[in-house]
């Protein structure tokens, strides 16, 4: 249980934990690479620890202490057949990317996770991997876990994905690295491109032609040092806190600002929020900067189209900001929210309404009438880390006390969230 009361002010200088997407990939690629990979700034959250556990079960030595990790890769085919099911916990990224990797391995493996994972769609990766020749089975013809994978020889494909999903794109590209010929993926809107950038850092030739990204089979990864910047998706909660609490300002250091992830910055600025990007630099192909954030009166906005994949994980906390902004905010084209850790259209609407906010769920998003004063509420994270954190931020602006039940879910992506809030709240 997490308790939050109305804040007078937010201020200070902070860092947020490492980027979740980049941390997963660093462990996976390091495990498949030849030689040692060191990772600094790793996110020691539950999701990324699940990824470490899966690779350890396939014989990879991985040392982890806090945010420092060393992976002793043995090359792509250095994994051994796991003697138990691989448990991905709550992590969609782990299961979907690993399905692509396991499809190339000359052995049998079974992937499963928690109750939330058991409800999330897997055919979006299973389908194209089957087209490449992979043998994968699961409940409802491969839609749901557990996934049983008999890996082997694959053929390259040219795949047009119906969804903008980095997990789908990555699973196919990873399988493509060991398939015959070339494998390419095209998506309706560009999703986060951490896989492409990090594969390049590991020595892989990744080609881009327009919106199509492709790799050729038979390439090897070489171990290397990876620095993981702070997760902009975690920084988003602190940005929202500053926007909601008068007189606040905050410096968030060393945040990843990959353009496929900075939709939150664009949205906050479109709402009239003052946010400055300072000290920009490039580390392992990933842009990094410090964010200077200042409390601002926000106004409603429209969030749709290409912007959606660039802020998909931030929509819960954007909805919270919108509840306090002047005017209406419309979020559309975001039907992907329904298949996240929870149905986030439903969970945002049900939990935010408890604060007295006016929020209407739609088929593909939310409509929020801003400007209502918020009152403290009894919230349930529903086991979804981002719902827990978004509602805690609403609690900082709400009169009285807010309690968040099932707050331990927050450890999935932001260990130390409560302590960080405490440190910057006056
Ligand atoms: C992720 C991709 C996104 C995102 C998730 C992490 C990744 O999911 O929501 O939190 O690391 O590739 P989709 O690929 O399903 O859009």
Tab-separated table of C-alpha atoms and ligand atoms in Angstrom:
chain	number	residue	atom	x	y	z
A	1	UNK	CA	0.000	0.000	0.000
A	2	UNK	CA	1.338	3.425	-0.966
A	3	UNK	CA	0.008	6.599	0.706
A	4	UNK	CA	0.222	9.960	-1.015
A	5	UNK	CA	-0.945	13.366	0.227
A	6	UNK	CA	-1.306	16.690	-1.509
A	7	UNK	CA	2.124	18.260	-2.179
A	8	UNK	CA	2.990	21.947	-1.659
A	9	UNK	CA	5.909	21.881	-4.053
A	10	UNK	CA	8.192	19.546	-6.040
A	11	UNK	CA	11.849	20.517	-6.404
A	12	UNK	CA	15.381	19.187	-6.714
A	13	UNK	CA	17.670	17.285	-9.043
A	14	UNK	CA	17.077	13.583	-9.632
A	15	UNK	CA	17.916	10.628	-11.820
A	16	UNK	CA	15.382	7.991	-12.740
A	17	UNK	CA	16.156	4.264	-13.068
A	18	UNK	CA	17.540	2.926	-16.341
A	19	UNK	CA	15.450	2.530	-19.467
A	20	UNK	CA	13.461	-0.694	-19.372
A	21	UNK	CA	13.472	-1.340	-23.120
A	22	UNK	CA	17.228	-0.768	-23.385
A	23	UNK	CA	18.011	-2.838	-20.252
A	24	UNK	CA	16.144	-5.886	-21.612
A	25	UNK	CA	17.909	-5.651	-24.944
A	26	UNK	CA	21.353	-5.212	-23.376
A	27	UNK	CA	20.928	-8.469	-21.415
A	28	UNK	CA	19.500	-10.377	-24.392
A	29	UNK	CA	22.049	-9.181	-26.940
A	30	UNK	CA	24.897	-9.578	-24.446
A	31	UNK	CA	23.815	-13.199	-23.841
A	32	UNK	CA	23.780	-13.900	-27.604
A	33	UNK	CA	27.026	-12.054	-28.344
A	34	UNK	CA	30.532	-13.448	-28.375
A	35	UNK	CA	32.467	-12.264	-25.339
A	36	UNK	CA	31.788	-10.061	-22.373
A	37	UNK	CA	29.176	-7.284	-22.227
A	38	UNK	CA	29.092	-4.857	-19.332
A	39	UNK	CA	25.968	-2.833	-18.679
A	40	UNK	CA	25.910	0.262	-16.483
A	41	UNK	CA	22.723	2.034	-15.507
A	42	UNK	CA	20.756	-1.243	-15.842
A	43	UNK	CA	17.181	-1.130	-14.527
A	44	UNK	CA	17.019	-3.631	-11.629
A	45	UNK	CA	13.209	-3.745	-11.886
A	46	UNK	CA	11.223	-6.972	-11.811
A	47	UNK	CA	10.756	-7.123	-15.605
A	48	UNK	CA	14.440	-6.901	-16.489
A	49	UNK	CA	15.354	-9.316	-13.692
A	50	UNK	CA	13.001	-11.814	-15.380
A	51	UNK	CA	15.054	-11.458	-18.556
A	52	UNK	CA	18.290	-12.117	-16.628
A	53	UNK	CA	16.717	-15.170	-14.990
A	54	UNK	CA	15.635	-16.625	-18.357
A	55	UNK	CA	19.144	-16.395	-19.831
A	56	UNK	CA	20.772	-17.777	-16.683
A	57	UNK	CA	18.489	-20.811	-17.062
A	58	UNK	CA	19.976	-21.323	-20.501
A	59	UNK	CA	23.513	-21.447	-19.117
A	60	UNK	CA	24.615	-17.828	-19.465
A	61	UNK	CA	26.631	-16.407	-16.569
A	62	UNK	CA	25.243	-13.001	-15.648
A	63	UNK	CA	26.516	-11.039	-12.643
A	64	UNK	CA	24.198	-8.307	-11.420
A	65	UNK	CA	24.657	-5.877	-8.579
A	66	UNK	CA	22.198	-3.017	-8.561
A	67	UNK	CA	22.539	-1.227	-11.874
A	68	UNK	CA	25.832	-2.903	-12.861
A	69	UNK	CA	25.623	-6.079	-14.917
A	70	UNK	CA	28.215	-8.270	-16.613
A	71	UNK	CA	27.053	-10.807	-19.186
A	72	UNK	CA	29.418	-13.542	-20.389
A	73	UNK	CA	28.007	-14.233	-23.844
A	74	UNK	CA	28.819	-17.481	-25.639
A	75	UNK	CA	27.591	-16.557	-29.088
A	76	UNK	CA	24.120	-16.997	-30.604
A	77	UNK	CA	24.191	-20.790	-30.318
A	78	UNK	CA	25.859	-20.838	-26.887
A	79	UNK	CA	22.493	-21.166	-25.111
A	80	UNK	CA	21.576	-24.581	-23.692
A	81	UNK	CA	18.095	-26.097	-23.668
A	82	UNK	CA	16.384	-24.976	-20.451
A	83	UNK	CA	15.303	-27.868	-18.222
A	84	UNK	CA	12.276	-25.945	-16.940
A	85	UNK	CA	9.774	-23.479	-18.315
A	86	UNK	CA	11.149	-19.958	-18.674
A	87	UNK	CA	9.178	-17.537	-16.493
A	88	UNK	CA	8.907	-14.010	-17.913
A	89	UNK	CA	6.919	-12.696	-14.928
A	90	UNK	CA	4.933	-9.600	-15.988
A	91	UNK	CA	7.158	-8.732	-18.931
A	92	UNK	CA	5.691	-8.509	-22.428
A	93	UNK	CA	9.035	-7.408	-23.841
A	94	UNK	CA	10.781	-10.489	-22.426
A	95	UNK	CA	8.293	-12.979	-23.829
A	96	UNK	CA	7.833	-11.402	-27.254
A	97	UNK	CA	11.510	-10.764	-27.996
A	98	UNK	CA	12.502	-14.150	-26.591
A	99	UNK	CA	9.943	-15.901	-28.784
A	100	UNK	CA	11.916	-14.571	-31.758
A	101	UNK	CA	15.214	-15.711	-30.246
A	102	UNK	CA	13.966	-19.149	-29.155
A	103	UNK	CA	12.558	-19.764	-32.647
A	104	UNK	CA	16.159	-19.864	-33.942
A	105	UNK	CA	17.555	-22.216	-31.293
A	106	UNK	CA	18.062	-25.929	-32.012
A	107	UNK	CA	16.036	-27.010	-28.964
A	108	UNK	CA	12.648	-26.950	-27.261
A	109	UNK	CA	11.600	-24.242	-24.813
A	110	UNK	CA	8.425	-23.145	-23.051
A	111	UNK	CA	7.751	-19.495	-22.179
A	112	UNK	CA	5.135	-18.370	-19.699
A	113	UNK	CA	4.456	-15.522	-17.285
A	114	UNK	CA	1.980	-14.184	-14.747
A	115	UNK	CA	-1.821	-13.794	-14.980
A	116	UNK	CA	-1.514	-10.578	-16.972
A	117	UNK	CA	0.857	-12.150	-19.512
A	118	UNK	CA	-1.585	-15.059	-19.881
A	119	UNK	CA	-4.172	-12.599	-21.244
A	120	UNK	CA	-1.916	-10.720	-23.661
A	121	UNK	CA	-1.933	-11.449	-27.406
A	122	UNK	CA	1.040	-13.436	-28.691
A	123	UNK	CA	-0.083	-14.308	-32.225
A	124	UNK	CA	1.232	-10.925	-33.355
A	125	UNK	CA	4.720	-12.468	-32.965
A	126	UNK	CA	3.830	-16.148	-33.348
A	127	UNK	CA	2.129	-15.542	-36.741
A	128	UNK	CA	5.080	-13.963	-38.581
A	129	UNK	CA	7.557	-16.337	-36.917
A	130	UNK	CA	5.484	-19.278	-38.179
A	131	UNK	CA	5.656	-17.719	-41.643
A	132	UNK	CA	9.442	-17.898	-41.257
A	133	UNK	CA	9.113	-21.624	-40.526
A	134	UNK	CA	9.105	-21.606	-36.705
A	135	UNK	CA	7.174	-24.257	-34.794
A	136	UNK	CA	5.356	-22.503	-31.963
A	137	UNK	CA	2.222	-23.560	-30.152
A	138	UNK	CA	0.125	-22.005	-27.427
A	139	UNK	CA	-3.471	-21.811	-26.239
A	140	UNK	CA	-5.969	-20.738	-28.924
A	141	UNK	CA	-3.632	-21.594	-31.764
A	142	UNK	CA	-0.690	-19.663	-30.388
A	143	UNK	CA	-2.526	-16.556	-29.192
A	144	UNK	CA	-1.909	-17.161	-25.484
A	145	UNK	CA	0.764	-18.558	-23.170
A	146	UNK	CA	2.352	-20.904	-22.359
A	147	UNK	CA	4.204	-20.833	-25.665
A	148	UNK	CA	5.999	-24.048	-26.610
A	149	UNK	CA	8.730	-23.438	-29.152
A	150	UNK	CA	10.646	-26.007	-31.178
A	151	UNK	CA	13.345	-23.870	-32.745
A	152	UNK	CA	15.173	-24.556	-35.973
A	153	UNK	CA	15.967	-23.375	-39.447
A	154	UNK	CA	14.083	-20.247	-40.563
A	155	UNK	CA	13.585	-18.390	-43.831
A	156	UNK	CA	13.744	-14.622	-44.106
A	157	UNK	CA	10.448	-12.784	-44.694
A	158	UNK	CA	9.296	-9.399	-45.777
A	159	UNK	CA	6.673	-8.563	-43.149
A	160	UNK	CA	4.158	-5.738	-43.081
A	161	UNK	CA	3.027	-5.475	-39.478
A	162	UNK	CA	-0.582	-4.443	-38.874
A	163	UNK	CA	0.458	-2.870	-35.522
A	164	UNK	CA	3.153	-0.354	-34.631
A	165	UNK	CA	4.875	-2.537	-32.048
A	166	UNK	CA	8.571	-2.591	-31.205
A	167	UNK	CA	8.093	-5.995	-29.612
A	168	UNK	CA	6.764	-7.450	-32.866
A	169	UNK	CA	9.396	-5.706	-35.002
A	170	UNK	CA	12.190	-6.827	-32.661
A	171	UNK	CA	11.080	-10.477	-32.462
A	172	UNK	CA	11.091	-10.740	-36.255
A	173	UNK	CA	14.407	-8.940	-36.730
A	174	UNK	CA	16.071	-11.099	-34.060
A	175	UNK	CA	14.805	-14.276	-35.726
A	176	UNK	CA	15.936	-12.771	-39.039
A	177	UNK	CA	19.523	-12.605	-37.787
A	178	UNK	CA	19.669	-16.410	-38.043
A	179	UNK	CA	17.266	-16.928	-40.974
A	180	UNK	CA	18.222	-17.643	-44.582
A	181	UNK	CA	18.309	-14.481	-46.705
A	182	UNK	CA	16.993	-11.073	-45.723
A	183	UNK	CA	14.247	-10.292	-43.220
A	184	UNK	CA	12.473	-6.958	-43.288
A	185	UNK	CA	9.702	-5.334	-41.267
A	186	UNK	CA	7.483	-2.401	-42.141
A	187	UNK	CA	5.043	-0.909	-39.640
A	188	UNK	CA	2.132	1.534	-39.894
A	189	UNK	CA	3.860	4.097	-37.624
A	190	UNK	CA	7.457	3.978	-36.428
A	191	UNK	CA	7.705	2.240	-33.045
A	192	UNK	CA	10.673	2.597	-30.674
A	193	UNK	CA	13.906	1.670	-32.443
A	194	UNK	CA	16.158	0.573	-29.567
A	195	UNK	CA	16.645	-2.868	-31.130
A	196	UNK	CA	17.921	-1.390	-34.380
A	197	UNK	CA	20.264	1.018	-32.588
A	198	UNK	CA	21.634	-1.536	-30.166
A	199	UNK	CA	22.115	-4.220	-32.811
A	200	UNK	CA	24.296	-1.702	-34.656
A	201	UNK	CA	26.255	-1.104	-31.452
A	202	UNK	CA	26.817	-4.895	-31.250
A	203	UNK	CA	28.232	-4.882	-34.796
A	204	UNK	CA	25.163	-5.882	-36.832
A	205	UNK	CA	24.428	-4.387	-40.239
A	206	UNK	CA	20.864	-2.989	-39.985
A	207	UNK	CA	19.488	-1.332	-43.117
A	208	UNK	CA	16.747	1.268	-43.421
A	209	UNK	CA	14.858	2.054	-46.639
A	210	UNK	CA	12.015	4.440	-45.964
A	211	UNK	CA	9.882	2.868	-43.248
A	212	UNK	CA	11.332	-0.619	-43.880
A	213	UNK	CA	14.089	-2.008	-41.664
A	214	UNK	CA	15.991	-5.143	-42.642
A	215	UNK	CA	18.764	-7.493	-41.561
A	216	UNK	CA	20.516	-10.382	-43.293
A	217	UNK	CA	20.846	-13.784	-41.665
A	218	UNK	CA	24.087	-15.257	-40.360
A	219	UNK	CA	25.525	-12.220	-38.576
A	220	UNK	CA	27.288	-12.407	-35.226
A	221	UNK	CA	27.074	-10.026	-32.279
A	222	UNK	CA	30.223	-8.901	-30.471
A	223	UNK	CA	30.103	-8.202	-26.722
A	224	UNK	CA	30.564	-4.566	-25.709
A	225	UNK	CA	29.968	-1.983	-23.002
A	226	UNK	CA	26.489	-0.511	-22.822
A	227	UNK	CA	25.355	2.555	-20.901
A	228	UNK	CA	21.631	2.661	-20.174
A	229	UNK	CA	20.158	6.174	-19.877
A	230	UNK	CA	17.310	6.997	-17.488
A	231	UNK	CA	13.899	5.850	-18.688
A	232	UNK	CA	11.849	8.707	-20.143
A	233	UNK	CA	8.751	6.637	-19.340
A	234	UNK	CA	9.705	6.855	-15.637
A	235	UNK	CA	10.722	10.509	-15.935
A	236	UNK	CA	7.211	11.133	-17.320
A	237	UNK	CA	5.684	10.630	-13.862
A	238	UNK	CA	7.975	13.252	-12.358
A	239	UNK	CA	7.349	15.657	-15.257
A	240	UNK	CA	3.632	15.288	-14.601
A	241	UNK	CA	4.115	15.883	-10.872
A	242	UNK	CA	5.897	19.176	-11.606
A	243	UNK	CA	3.148	20.250	-14.011
A	244	UNK	CA	0.436	19.479	-11.448
A	245	UNK	CA	1.939	20.990	-8.300
A	246	UNK	CA	2.251	24.826	-8.259
A	247	UNK	CA	5.680	26.505	-7.790
A	248	UNK	CA	7.510	23.304	-8.731
A	249	UNK	CA	10.620	22.804	-10.813
A	250	UNK	CA	12.872	19.800	-11.254
A	251	UNK	CA	16.031	18.755	-13.061
A	252	UNK	CA	15.968	15.150	-14.274
A	253	UNK	CA	19.474	14.129	-15.334
A	254	UNK	CA	20.633	11.640	-17.942
A	255	UNK	CA	17.314	10.760	-19.552
A	256	UNK	CA	17.091	8.891	-22.854
A	257	UNK	CA	15.538	11.152	-25.490
A	258	UNK	CA	15.374	8.774	-28.447
A	259	UNK	CA	12.898	10.507	-30.808
A	260	UNK	CA	10.737	7.377	-30.936
A	261	UNK	CA	10.145	7.882	-27.180
A	262	UNK	CA	9.799	11.646	-26.722
A	263	UNK	CA	6.087	11.965	-27.463
A	264	UNK	CA	5.607	12.883	-23.795
A	265	UNK	CA	7.785	15.974	-24.263
A	266	UNK	CA	5.815	16.984	-27.356
A	267	UNK	CA	2.502	16.413	-25.573
A	268	UNK	CA	3.496	18.393	-22.469
A	269	UNK	CA	4.746	21.254	-24.634
A	270	UNK	CA	1.549	21.165	-26.713
A	271	UNK	CA	-0.377	21.481	-23.440
A	272	UNK	CA	1.611	24.621	-22.613
A	273	UNK	CA	4.137	23.005	-20.262
A	274	UNK	CA	7.642	24.457	-19.952
A	275	UNK	CA	10.277	21.782	-20.414
A	276	UNK	CA	13.850	22.403	-21.588
A	277	UNK	CA	16.224	19.829	-23.038
A	278	UNK	CA	19.765	20.579	-21.894
A	279	UNK	CA	23.218	19.007	-22.385
A	280	UNK	CA	22.203	16.690	-25.219
A	281	UNK	CA	24.709	13.930	-26.156
A	282	UNK	CA	24.812	10.545	-27.936
A	283	UNK	CA	25.862	7.420	-25.998
A	284	UNK	CA	25.921	3.979	-27.746
A	285	UNK	CA	23.758	5.319	-30.572
A	286	UNK	CA	21.138	6.596	-28.078
A	287	UNK	CA	20.547	10.339	-27.476
A	288	UNK	CA	20.640	11.396	-23.815
A	289	UNK	CA	19.944	14.782	-22.127
A	290	UNK	CA	18.996	16.510	-18.886
A	291	UNK	CA	15.426	17.742	-18.626
A	292	UNK	CA	14.601	21.011	-16.852
A	293	UNK	CA	10.919	21.030	-16.009
A	294	UNK	CA	8.894	23.967	-14.669
A	295	UNK	CA	5.342	24.044	-13.325
A	296	UNK	CA	2.950	25.436	-15.930
A	297	UNK	CA	-0.777	25.925	-16.353
A	298	UNK	CA	-1.758	23.229	-18.837
A	299	UNK	CA	-4.478	23.241	-21.483
A	300	UNK	CA	-6.203	20.308	-23.155
A	301	UNK	CA	-4.866	18.820	-26.385
A	302	UNK	CA	-5.478	16.139	-29.005
A	303	UNK	CA	-3.169	13.120	-29.056
A	304	UNK	CA	-3.445	10.816	-32.076
A	305	UNK	CA	-1.793	9.192	-35.100
A	306	UNK	CA	2.004	9.031	-35.308
A	307	UNK	CA	2.336	10.477	-31.830
A	308	UNK	CA	0.671	7.459	-30.182
A	309	UNK	CA	3.540	4.926	-30.401
A	310	UNK	CA	5.925	7.663	-29.241
A	311	UNK	CA	4.069	8.017	-25.923
A	312	UNK	CA	2.020	4.836	-25.628
A	313	UNK	CA	3.278	3.980	-22.110
A	314	UNK	CA	2.781	7.575	-20.921
A	315	UNK	CA	-0.934	7.809	-21.697
A	316	UNK	CA	-2.035	6.954	-18.133
A	317	UNK	CA	-0.079	9.874	-16.690
A	318	UNK	CA	-1.014	12.176	-19.581
A	319	UNK	CA	-4.649	11.442	-18.714
A	320	UNK	CA	-3.900	12.498	-15.137
A	321	UNK	CA	-2.400	15.814	-16.303
A	322	UNK	CA	-5.352	16.307	-18.643
A	323	UNK	CA	-7.765	15.949	-15.719
A	324	UNK	CA	-6.252	19.091	-14.210
A	325	UNK	CA	-5.636	20.991	-17.466
A	326	UNK	CA	-8.011	23.631	-18.787
A	327	UNK	CA	-10.370	22.278	-21.415
A	328	UNK	CA	-10.800	18.946	-23.142
A	329	UNK	CA	-8.143	16.396	-24.033
A	330	UNK	CA	-8.904	13.765	-26.645
A	331	UNK	CA	-6.713	10.671	-27.016
A	332	UNK	CA	-7.488	8.503	-30.048
A	333	UNK	CA	-5.860	5.793	-32.225
A	334	UNK	CA	-4.634	4.203	-28.984
A	335	UNK	CA	-6.453	0.853	-29.079
A	336	UNK	CA	-3.110	-0.826	-28.239
A	337	UNK	CA	-3.728	0.373	-24.665
A	338	UNK	CA	-6.272	-2.417	-24.315
A	339	UNK	CA	-3.567	-5.102	-24.509
A	340	UNK	CA	-0.983	-3.644	-22.122
A	341	UNK	CA	-0.348	-4.922	-18.564
A	342	UNK	CA	-4.043	-4.126	-18.014
A	343	UNK	CA	-6.665	-2.743	-20.389
A	344	UNK	CA	-5.377	0.777	-19.774
A	345	UNK	CA	-8.388	2.479	-21.364
A	346	UNK	CA	-10.583	0.809	-18.765
A	347	UNK	CA	-8.190	1.045	-15.801
A	348	UNK	CA	-7.278	4.707	-16.359
A	349	UNK	CA	-10.971	5.586	-16.676
A	350	UNK	CA	-12.074	3.624	-13.600
A	351	UNK	CA	-9.252	4.779	-11.316
A	352	UNK	CA	-9.063	8.418	-12.422
A	353	UNK	CA	-12.840	8.792	-12.006
A	354	UNK	CA	-12.362	8.006	-8.300
A	355	UNK	CA	-10.569	11.373	-7.903
A	356	UNK	CA	-13.654	13.155	-9.265
A	357	UNK	CA	-12.156	13.580	-12.740
A	358	UNK	CA	-14.395	13.612	-15.786
A	359	UNK	CA	-13.020	10.844	-18.003
A	360	UNK	CA	-14.812	8.867	-20.687
A	361	UNK	CA	-13.351	5.714	-22.201
A	362	UNK	CA	-13.786	5.299	-25.975
A	363	UNK	CA	-13.065	2.450	-28.406
A	364	UNK	CA	-9.539	3.711	-29.084
A	365	UNK	CA	-8.722	6.145	-26.303
A	366	UNK	CA	-10.067	8.550	-23.706
A	367	UNK	CA	-11.822	11.898	-23.543
A	368	UNK	CA	-10.992	13.964	-20.476
A	369	UNK	CA	-12.763	17.173	-19.478
A	370	UNK	CA	-10.141	19.011	-17.461
A	371	UNK	CA	-10.346	21.558	-14.707
A	372	UNK	CA	-12.180	19.524	-12.068
A	373	UNK	CA	-10.559	19.730	-8.638
A	374	UNK	CA	-9.326	16.319	-7.616
A	375	UNK	CA	-10.029	14.695	-4.263
A	376	UNK	CA	-7.956	11.944	-2.656
A	377	UNK	CA	-9.147	8.422	-3.438
A	378	UNK	CA	-8.700	4.731	-2.706
A	379	UNK	CA	-6.957	3.434	-5.782
A	380	UNK	CA	-6.030	-0.042	-6.972
A	381	UNK	CA	-3.038	-0.410	-9.321
A	382	UNK	CA	-4.790	-3.549	-10.645
A	383	UNK	CA	-1.280	-5.031	-10.765
A	384	UNK	CA	-0.215	-2.491	-13.417
A	385	UNK	CA	2.919	-0.499	-12.536
A	386	UNK	CA	2.049	2.494	-14.671
A	387	UNK	CA	-1.508	2.720	-13.323
A	388	UNK	CA	-0.108	2.680	-9.767
A	389	UNK	CA	2.374	5.474	-10.513
A	390	UNK	CA	0.011	7.628	-12.588
A	391	UNK	CA	-2.567	7.577	-9.804
A	392	UNK	CA	0.087	8.367	-7.169
A	393	UNK	CA	0.876	11.513	-9.182
A	394	UNK	CA	-2.816	12.429	-9.239
A	395	UNK	CA	-2.687	12.018	-5.454
A	396	UNK	CA	-0.022	14.748	-5.205
A	397	UNK	CA	-2.518	17.238	-6.652
A	398	UNK	CA	-5.634	15.918	-4.912
A	399	UNK	CA	-7.092	17.247	-1.651
A	400	UNK	CA	-6.515	14.889	1.282
A	401	UNK	CA	-5.045	11.415	1.163
A	402	UNK	CA	-4.771	8.888	-1.648
A	403	UNK	CA	-3.959	5.230	-1.095
A	404	UNK	CA	-2.699	2.890	-3.787
A	405	UNK	CA	-3.366	-0.802	-3.190
A	406	UNK	CA	-1.166	-3.375	-4.956
A	407	UNK	CA	1.557	-0.744	-5.159
A	408	UNK	CA	4.305	-3.417	-5.289
A	409	UNK	CA	3.600	-3.623	-9.044
A	410	UNK	CA	5.541	-0.352	-9.336
A	411	UNK	CA	8.786	-2.343	-8.893
A	412	UNK	CA	8.280	-3.699	-12.404
A	413	UNK	CA	9.776	-0.523	-13.878
A	414	UNK	CA	10.545	2.027	-11.147
A	415	UNK	CA	12.105	0.543	-8.025
A	416	UNK	CA	12.474	3.382	-5.489
A	417	UNK	CA	9.505	5.341	-6.888
A	418	UNK	CA	8.042	6.144	-3.445
A	419	UNK	CA	11.464	7.197	-2.096
A	420	UNK	CA	12.094	9.414	-5.134
A	421	UNK	CA	8.723	11.127	-4.665
A	422	UNK	CA	9.438	11.632	-0.996
A	423	UNK	CA	12.829	13.183	-1.758
A	424	UNK	CA	11.474	15.800	-4.168
A	425	UNK	CA	8.176	16.595	-2.438
A	426	UNK	CA	7.907	19.509	-0.012
B	1	LIG	C1	8.357	-2.099	-25.557
B	1	LIG	C2	7.463	-1.829	-26.552
B	1	LIG	C3	6.099	-1.308	-26.305
B	1	LIG	C4	5.944	-0.758	-24.897
B	1	LIG	C5	6.554	-1.651	-23.873
B	1	LIG	C6	8.041	-1.863	-24.151
B	1	LIG	C7	9.681	-2.617	-25.927
B	1	LIG	O1	5.177	-2.363	-26.503
B	1	LIG	O2	4.594	-0.530	-24.598
B	1	LIG	O3	6.414	-1.089	-22.578
B	1	LIG	O4	10.604	-2.612	-25.084
B	1	LIG	O5	9.855	-3.038	-27.090
B	1	LIG	P1	4.646	-2.763	-27.980
B	1	LIG	O6	5.803	-3.202	-28.775
B	1	LIG	O7	3.671	-3.871	-27.766
B	1	LIG	O8	3.998	-1.529	-28.513
